[in-house]
mmCIF file of N, CA and C in Angstrom:
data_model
loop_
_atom_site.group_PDB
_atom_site.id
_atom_site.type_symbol
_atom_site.label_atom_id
_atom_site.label_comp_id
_atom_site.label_asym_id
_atom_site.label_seq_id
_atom_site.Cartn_x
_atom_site.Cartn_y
_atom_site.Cartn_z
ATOM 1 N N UNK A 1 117.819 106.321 74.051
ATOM 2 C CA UNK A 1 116.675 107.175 74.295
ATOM 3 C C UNK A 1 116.751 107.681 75.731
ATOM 4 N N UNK A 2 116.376 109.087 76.021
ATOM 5 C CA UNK A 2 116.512 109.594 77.112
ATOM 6 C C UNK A 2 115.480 109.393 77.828
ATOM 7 N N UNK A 3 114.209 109.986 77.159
ATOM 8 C CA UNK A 3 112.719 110.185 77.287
ATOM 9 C C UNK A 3 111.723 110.086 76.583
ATOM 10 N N UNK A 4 111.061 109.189 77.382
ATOM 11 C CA UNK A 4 109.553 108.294 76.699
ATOM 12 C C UNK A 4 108.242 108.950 77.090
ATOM 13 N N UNK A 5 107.997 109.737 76.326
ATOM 14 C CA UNK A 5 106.738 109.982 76.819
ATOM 15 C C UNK A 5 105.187 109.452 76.331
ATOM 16 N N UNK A 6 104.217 109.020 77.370
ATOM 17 C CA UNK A 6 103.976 108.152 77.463
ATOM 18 C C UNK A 6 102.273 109.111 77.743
ATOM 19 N N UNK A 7 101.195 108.403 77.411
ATOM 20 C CA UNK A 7 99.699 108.820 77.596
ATOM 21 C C UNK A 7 99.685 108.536 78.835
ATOM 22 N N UNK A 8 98.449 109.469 79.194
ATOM 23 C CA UNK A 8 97.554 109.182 80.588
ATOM 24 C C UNK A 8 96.856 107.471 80.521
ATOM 25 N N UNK A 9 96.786 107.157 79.430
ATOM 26 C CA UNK A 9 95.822 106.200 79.324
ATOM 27 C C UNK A 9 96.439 104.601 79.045
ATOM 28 N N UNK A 10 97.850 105.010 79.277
ATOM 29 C CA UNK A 10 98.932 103.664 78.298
ATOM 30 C C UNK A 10 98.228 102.381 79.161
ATOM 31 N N UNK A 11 98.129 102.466 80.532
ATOM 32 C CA UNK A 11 97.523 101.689 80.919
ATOM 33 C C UNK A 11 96.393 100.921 80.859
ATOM 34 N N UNK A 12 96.036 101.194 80.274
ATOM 35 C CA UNK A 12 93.771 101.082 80.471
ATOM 36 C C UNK A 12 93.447 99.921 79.529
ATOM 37 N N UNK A 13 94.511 99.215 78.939
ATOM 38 C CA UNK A 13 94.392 97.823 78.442
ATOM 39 C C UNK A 13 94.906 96.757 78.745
ATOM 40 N N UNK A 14 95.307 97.153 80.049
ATOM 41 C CA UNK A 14 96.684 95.704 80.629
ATOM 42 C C UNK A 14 95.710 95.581 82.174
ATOM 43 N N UNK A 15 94.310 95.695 82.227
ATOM 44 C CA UNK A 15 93.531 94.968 83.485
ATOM 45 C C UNK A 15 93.913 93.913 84.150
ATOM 46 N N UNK A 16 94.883 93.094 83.822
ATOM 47 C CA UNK A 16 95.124 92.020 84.102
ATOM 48 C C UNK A 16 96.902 91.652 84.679
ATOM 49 N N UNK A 17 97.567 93.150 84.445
ATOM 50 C CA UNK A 17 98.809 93.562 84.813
ATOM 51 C C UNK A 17 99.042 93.353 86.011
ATOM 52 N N UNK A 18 100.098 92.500 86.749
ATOM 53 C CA UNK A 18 100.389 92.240 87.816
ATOM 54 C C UNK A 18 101.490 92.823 88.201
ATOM 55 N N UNK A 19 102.877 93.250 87.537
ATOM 56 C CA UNK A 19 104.041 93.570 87.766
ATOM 57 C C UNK A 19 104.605 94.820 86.946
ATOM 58 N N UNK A 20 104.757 95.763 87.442
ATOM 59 C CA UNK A 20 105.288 96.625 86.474
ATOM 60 C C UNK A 20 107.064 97.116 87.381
ATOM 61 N N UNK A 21 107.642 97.312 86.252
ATOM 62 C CA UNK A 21 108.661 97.852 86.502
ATOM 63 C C UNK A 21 109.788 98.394 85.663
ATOM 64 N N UNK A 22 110.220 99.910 85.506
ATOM 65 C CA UNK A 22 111.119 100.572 84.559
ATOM 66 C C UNK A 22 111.748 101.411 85.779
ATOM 67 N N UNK A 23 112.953 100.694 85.806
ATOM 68 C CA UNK A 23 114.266 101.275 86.686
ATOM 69 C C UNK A 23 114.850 102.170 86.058
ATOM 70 N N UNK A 24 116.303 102.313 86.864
ATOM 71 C CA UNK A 24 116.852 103.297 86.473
ATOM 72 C C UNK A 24 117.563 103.204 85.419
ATOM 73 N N UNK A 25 118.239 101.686 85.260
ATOM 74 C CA UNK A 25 118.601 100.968 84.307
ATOM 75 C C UNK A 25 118.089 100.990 82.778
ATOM 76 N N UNK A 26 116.651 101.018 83.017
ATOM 77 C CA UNK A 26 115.902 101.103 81.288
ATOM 78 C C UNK A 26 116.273 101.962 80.513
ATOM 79 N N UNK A 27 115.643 102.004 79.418
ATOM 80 C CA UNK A 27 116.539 103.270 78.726
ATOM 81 C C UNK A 27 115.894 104.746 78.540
ATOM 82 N N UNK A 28 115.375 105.260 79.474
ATOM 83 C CA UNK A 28 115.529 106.361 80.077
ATOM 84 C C UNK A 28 114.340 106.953 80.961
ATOM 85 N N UNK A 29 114.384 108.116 80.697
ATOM 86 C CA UNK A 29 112.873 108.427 81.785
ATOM 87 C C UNK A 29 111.492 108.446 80.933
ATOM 88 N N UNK A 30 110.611 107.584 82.149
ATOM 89 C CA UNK A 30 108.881 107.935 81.338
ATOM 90 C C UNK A 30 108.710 109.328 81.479
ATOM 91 N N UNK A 31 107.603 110.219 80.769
ATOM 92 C CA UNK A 31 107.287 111.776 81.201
ATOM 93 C C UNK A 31 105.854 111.251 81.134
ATOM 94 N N UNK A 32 104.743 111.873 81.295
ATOM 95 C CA UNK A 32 103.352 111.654 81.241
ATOM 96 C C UNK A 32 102.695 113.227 80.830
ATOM 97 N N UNK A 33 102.651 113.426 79.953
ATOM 98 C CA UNK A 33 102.371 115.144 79.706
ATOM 99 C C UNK A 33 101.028 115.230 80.209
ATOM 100 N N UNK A 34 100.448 114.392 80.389
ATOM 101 C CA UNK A 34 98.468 114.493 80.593
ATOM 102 C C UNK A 34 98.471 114.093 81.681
ATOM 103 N N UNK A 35 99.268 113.728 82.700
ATOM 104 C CA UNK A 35 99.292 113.198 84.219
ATOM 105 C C UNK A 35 99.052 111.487 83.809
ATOM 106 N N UNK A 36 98.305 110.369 84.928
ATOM 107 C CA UNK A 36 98.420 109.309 85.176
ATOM 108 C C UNK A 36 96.946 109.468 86.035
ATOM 109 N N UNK A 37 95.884 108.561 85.118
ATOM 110 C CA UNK A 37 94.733 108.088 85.497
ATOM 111 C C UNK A 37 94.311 106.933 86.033
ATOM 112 N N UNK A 38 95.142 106.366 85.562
ATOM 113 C CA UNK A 38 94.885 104.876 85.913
ATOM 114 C C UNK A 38 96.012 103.689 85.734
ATOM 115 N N UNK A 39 95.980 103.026 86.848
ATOM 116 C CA UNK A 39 96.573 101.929 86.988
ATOM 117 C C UNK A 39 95.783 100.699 86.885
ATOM 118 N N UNK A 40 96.842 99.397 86.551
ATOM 119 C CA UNK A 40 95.418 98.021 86.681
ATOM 120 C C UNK A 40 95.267 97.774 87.984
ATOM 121 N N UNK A 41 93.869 97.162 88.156
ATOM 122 C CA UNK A 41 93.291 97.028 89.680
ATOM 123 C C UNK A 41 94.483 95.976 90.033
ATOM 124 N N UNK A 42 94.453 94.699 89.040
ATOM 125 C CA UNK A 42 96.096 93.649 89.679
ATOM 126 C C UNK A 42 96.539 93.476 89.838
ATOM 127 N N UNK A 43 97.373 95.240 89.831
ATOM 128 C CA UNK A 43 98.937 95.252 90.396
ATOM 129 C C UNK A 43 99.350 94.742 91.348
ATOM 130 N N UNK A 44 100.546 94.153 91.431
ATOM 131 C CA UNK A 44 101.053 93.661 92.938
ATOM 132 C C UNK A 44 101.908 94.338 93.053
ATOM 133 N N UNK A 45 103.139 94.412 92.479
ATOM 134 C CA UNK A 45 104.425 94.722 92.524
ATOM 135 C C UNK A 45 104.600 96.364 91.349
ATOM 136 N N UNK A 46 104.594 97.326 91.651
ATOM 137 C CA UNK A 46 105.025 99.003 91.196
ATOM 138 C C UNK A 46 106.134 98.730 91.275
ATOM 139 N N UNK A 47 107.079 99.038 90.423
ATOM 140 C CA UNK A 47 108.901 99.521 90.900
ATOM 141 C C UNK A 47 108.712 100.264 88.996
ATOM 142 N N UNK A 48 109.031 101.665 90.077
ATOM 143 C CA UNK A 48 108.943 102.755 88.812
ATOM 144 C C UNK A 48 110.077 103.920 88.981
ATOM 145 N N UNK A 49 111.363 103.700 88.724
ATOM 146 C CA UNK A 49 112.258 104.821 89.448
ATOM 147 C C UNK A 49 112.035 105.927 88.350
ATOM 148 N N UNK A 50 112.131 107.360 89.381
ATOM 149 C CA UNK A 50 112.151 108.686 88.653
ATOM 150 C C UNK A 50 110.198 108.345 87.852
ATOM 151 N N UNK A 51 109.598 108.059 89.130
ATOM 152 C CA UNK A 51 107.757 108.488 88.989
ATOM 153 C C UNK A 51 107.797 110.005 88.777
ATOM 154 N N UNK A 52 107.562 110.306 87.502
ATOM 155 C CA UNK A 52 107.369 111.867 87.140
ATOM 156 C C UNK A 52 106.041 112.450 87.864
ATOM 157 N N UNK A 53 104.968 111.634 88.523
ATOM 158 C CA UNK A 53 104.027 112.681 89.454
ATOM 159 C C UNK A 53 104.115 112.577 90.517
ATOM 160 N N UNK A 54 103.534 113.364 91.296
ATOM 161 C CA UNK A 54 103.598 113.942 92.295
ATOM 162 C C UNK A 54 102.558 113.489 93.731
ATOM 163 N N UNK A 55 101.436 112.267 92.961
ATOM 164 C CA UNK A 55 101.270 111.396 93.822
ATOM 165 C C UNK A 55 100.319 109.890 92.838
ATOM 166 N N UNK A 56 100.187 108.629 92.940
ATOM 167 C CA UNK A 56 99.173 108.172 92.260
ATOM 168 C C UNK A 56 97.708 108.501 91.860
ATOM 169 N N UNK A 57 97.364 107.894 90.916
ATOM 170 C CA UNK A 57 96.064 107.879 90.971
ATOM 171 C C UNK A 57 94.923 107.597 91.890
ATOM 172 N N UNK A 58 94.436 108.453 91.987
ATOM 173 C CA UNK A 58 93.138 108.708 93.348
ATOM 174 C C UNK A 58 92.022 107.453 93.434
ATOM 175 N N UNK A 59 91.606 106.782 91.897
ATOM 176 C CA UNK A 59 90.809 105.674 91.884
ATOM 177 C C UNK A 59 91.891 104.362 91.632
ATOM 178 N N UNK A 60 93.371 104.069 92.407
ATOM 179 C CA UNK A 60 94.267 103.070 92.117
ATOM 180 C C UNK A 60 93.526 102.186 93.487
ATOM 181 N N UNK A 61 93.484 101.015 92.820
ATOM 182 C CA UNK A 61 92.669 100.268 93.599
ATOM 183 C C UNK A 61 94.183 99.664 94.321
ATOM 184 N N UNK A 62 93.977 99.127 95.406
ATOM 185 C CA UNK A 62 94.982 98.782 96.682
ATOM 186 C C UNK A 62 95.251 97.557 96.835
ATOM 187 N N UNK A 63 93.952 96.708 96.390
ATOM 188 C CA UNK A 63 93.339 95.652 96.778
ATOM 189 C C UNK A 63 94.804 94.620 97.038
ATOM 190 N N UNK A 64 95.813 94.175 95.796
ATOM 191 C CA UNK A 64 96.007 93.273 95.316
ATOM 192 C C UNK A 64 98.141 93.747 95.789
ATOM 193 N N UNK A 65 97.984 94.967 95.587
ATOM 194 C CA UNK A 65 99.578 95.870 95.768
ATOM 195 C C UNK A 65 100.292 95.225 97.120
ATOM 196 N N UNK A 66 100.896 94.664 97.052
ATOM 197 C CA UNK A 66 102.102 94.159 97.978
ATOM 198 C C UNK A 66 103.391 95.090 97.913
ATOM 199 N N UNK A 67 104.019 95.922 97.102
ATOM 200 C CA UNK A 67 105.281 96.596 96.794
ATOM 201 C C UNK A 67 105.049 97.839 96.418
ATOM 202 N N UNK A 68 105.465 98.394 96.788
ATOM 203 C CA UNK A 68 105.532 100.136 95.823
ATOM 204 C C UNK A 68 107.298 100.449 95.534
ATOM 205 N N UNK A 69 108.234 100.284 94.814
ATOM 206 C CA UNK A 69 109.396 100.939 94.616
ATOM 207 C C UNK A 69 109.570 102.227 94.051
ATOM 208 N N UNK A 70 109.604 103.650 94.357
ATOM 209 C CA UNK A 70 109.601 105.059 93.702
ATOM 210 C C UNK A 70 110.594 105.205 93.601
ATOM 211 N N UNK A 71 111.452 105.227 93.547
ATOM 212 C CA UNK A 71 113.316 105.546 94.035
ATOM 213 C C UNK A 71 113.004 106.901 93.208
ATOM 214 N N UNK A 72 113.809 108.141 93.794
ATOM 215 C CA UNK A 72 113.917 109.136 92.951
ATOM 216 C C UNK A 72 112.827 110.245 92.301
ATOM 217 N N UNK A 73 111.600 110.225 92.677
ATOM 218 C CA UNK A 73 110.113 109.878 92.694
ATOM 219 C C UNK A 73 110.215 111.733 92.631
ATOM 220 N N UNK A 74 108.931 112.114 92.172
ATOM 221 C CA UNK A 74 108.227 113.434 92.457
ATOM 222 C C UNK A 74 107.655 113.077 93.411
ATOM 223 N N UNK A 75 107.003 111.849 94.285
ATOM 224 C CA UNK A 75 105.850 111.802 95.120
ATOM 225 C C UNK A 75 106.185 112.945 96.135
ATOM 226 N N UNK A 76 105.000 113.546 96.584
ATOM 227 C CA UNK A 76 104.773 114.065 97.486
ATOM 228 C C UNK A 76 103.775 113.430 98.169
ATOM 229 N N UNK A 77 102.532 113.174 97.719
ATOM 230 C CA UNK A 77 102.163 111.912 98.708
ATOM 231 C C UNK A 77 101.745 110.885 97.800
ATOM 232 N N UNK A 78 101.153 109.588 98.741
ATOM 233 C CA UNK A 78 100.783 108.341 98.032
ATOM 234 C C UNK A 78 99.475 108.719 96.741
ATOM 235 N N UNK A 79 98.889 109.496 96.993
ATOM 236 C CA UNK A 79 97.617 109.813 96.200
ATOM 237 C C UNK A 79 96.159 110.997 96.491
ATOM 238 N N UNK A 80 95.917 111.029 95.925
ATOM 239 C CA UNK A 80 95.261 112.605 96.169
ATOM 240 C C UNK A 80 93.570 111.970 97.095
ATOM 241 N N UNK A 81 93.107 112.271 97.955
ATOM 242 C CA UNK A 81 92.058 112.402 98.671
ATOM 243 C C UNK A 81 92.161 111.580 99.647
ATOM 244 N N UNK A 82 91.270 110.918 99.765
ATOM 245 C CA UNK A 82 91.276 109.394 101.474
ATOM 246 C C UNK A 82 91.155 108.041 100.374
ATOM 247 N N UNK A 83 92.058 107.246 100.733
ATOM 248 C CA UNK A 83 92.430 106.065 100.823
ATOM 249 C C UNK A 83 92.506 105.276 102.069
ATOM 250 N N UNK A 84 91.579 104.546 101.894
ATOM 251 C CA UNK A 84 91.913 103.501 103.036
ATOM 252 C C UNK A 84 91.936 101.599 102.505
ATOM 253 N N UNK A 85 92.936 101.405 103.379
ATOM 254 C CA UNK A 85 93.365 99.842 102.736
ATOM 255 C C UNK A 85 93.530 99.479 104.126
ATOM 256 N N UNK A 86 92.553 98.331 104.072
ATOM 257 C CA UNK A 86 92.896 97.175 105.480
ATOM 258 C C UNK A 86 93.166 96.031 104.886
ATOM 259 N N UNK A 87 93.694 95.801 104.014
ATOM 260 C CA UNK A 87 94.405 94.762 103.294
ATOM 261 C C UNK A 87 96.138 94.139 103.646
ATOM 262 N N UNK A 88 96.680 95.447 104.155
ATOM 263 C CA UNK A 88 98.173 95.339 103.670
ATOM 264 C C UNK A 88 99.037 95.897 104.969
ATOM 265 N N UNK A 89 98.380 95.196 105.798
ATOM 266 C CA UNK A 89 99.937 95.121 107.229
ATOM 267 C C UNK A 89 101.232 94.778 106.551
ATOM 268 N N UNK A 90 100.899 93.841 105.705
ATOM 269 C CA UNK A 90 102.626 93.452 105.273
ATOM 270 C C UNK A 90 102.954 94.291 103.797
ATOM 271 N N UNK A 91 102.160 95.464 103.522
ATOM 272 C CA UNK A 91 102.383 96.386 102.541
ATOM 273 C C UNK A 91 104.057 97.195 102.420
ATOM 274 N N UNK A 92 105.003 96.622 101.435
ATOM 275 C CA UNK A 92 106.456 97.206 101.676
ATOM 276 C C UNK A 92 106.541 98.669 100.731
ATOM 277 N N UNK A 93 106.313 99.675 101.345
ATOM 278 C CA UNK A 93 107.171 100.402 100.611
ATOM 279 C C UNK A 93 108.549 101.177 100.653
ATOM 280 N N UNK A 94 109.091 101.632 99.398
ATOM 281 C CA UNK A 94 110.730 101.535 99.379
ATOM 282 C C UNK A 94 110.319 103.150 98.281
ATOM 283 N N UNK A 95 110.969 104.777 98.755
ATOM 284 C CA UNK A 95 110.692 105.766 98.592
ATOM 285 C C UNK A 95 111.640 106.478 98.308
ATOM 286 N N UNK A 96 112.726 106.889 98.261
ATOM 287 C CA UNK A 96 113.619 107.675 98.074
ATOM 288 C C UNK A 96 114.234 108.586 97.633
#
């Protein structure tokens, strides 16, 4: 499989999701035809190579995120409006 395309909403039942990750390795690219609304507030660890948008979700809560991996990424930025996180001096991200 090349390409998975995948709802705005695939997320909105895994609240409790701590780790996500589909490299380059998996078997092929996510697409999101409706964009990306939501992430779980529990994420710690993102590693999502070839992120088909162009920045996260605007209500992605910060709280808990230690990692961001984009490799290959559309980002243009982290997320659309003001974000602020005083949580995460030791916040790693890896962009490319």
């Amino acid at each position: 499989m090349d390409e998975l395309n995948i709802s705005d909403r695939v997320f909105e039942g895994m609240s409790n999701l701590q780790f996500f990750r589909f490299d380059e390795n998996s078997y092929g690219r996510l697409h999101l035809p409706q964009g990306l609304n939501y992430l779980p507030p529990k994420l710690r660890i993102l590693h999502w190579d070839y992120y088909p948008m162009t920045s996260l979700p605007s209500k992605f809560n910060l709280k808990f995120l230690v990692k961001i991996i984009l490799k290959h990424s559309e980002l243009e930025k982290l997320w659309e409006g003001i974000q602020v996180s005083i949580y995460h001096s030791f916040m790693k991200f890896i962009l490319f």
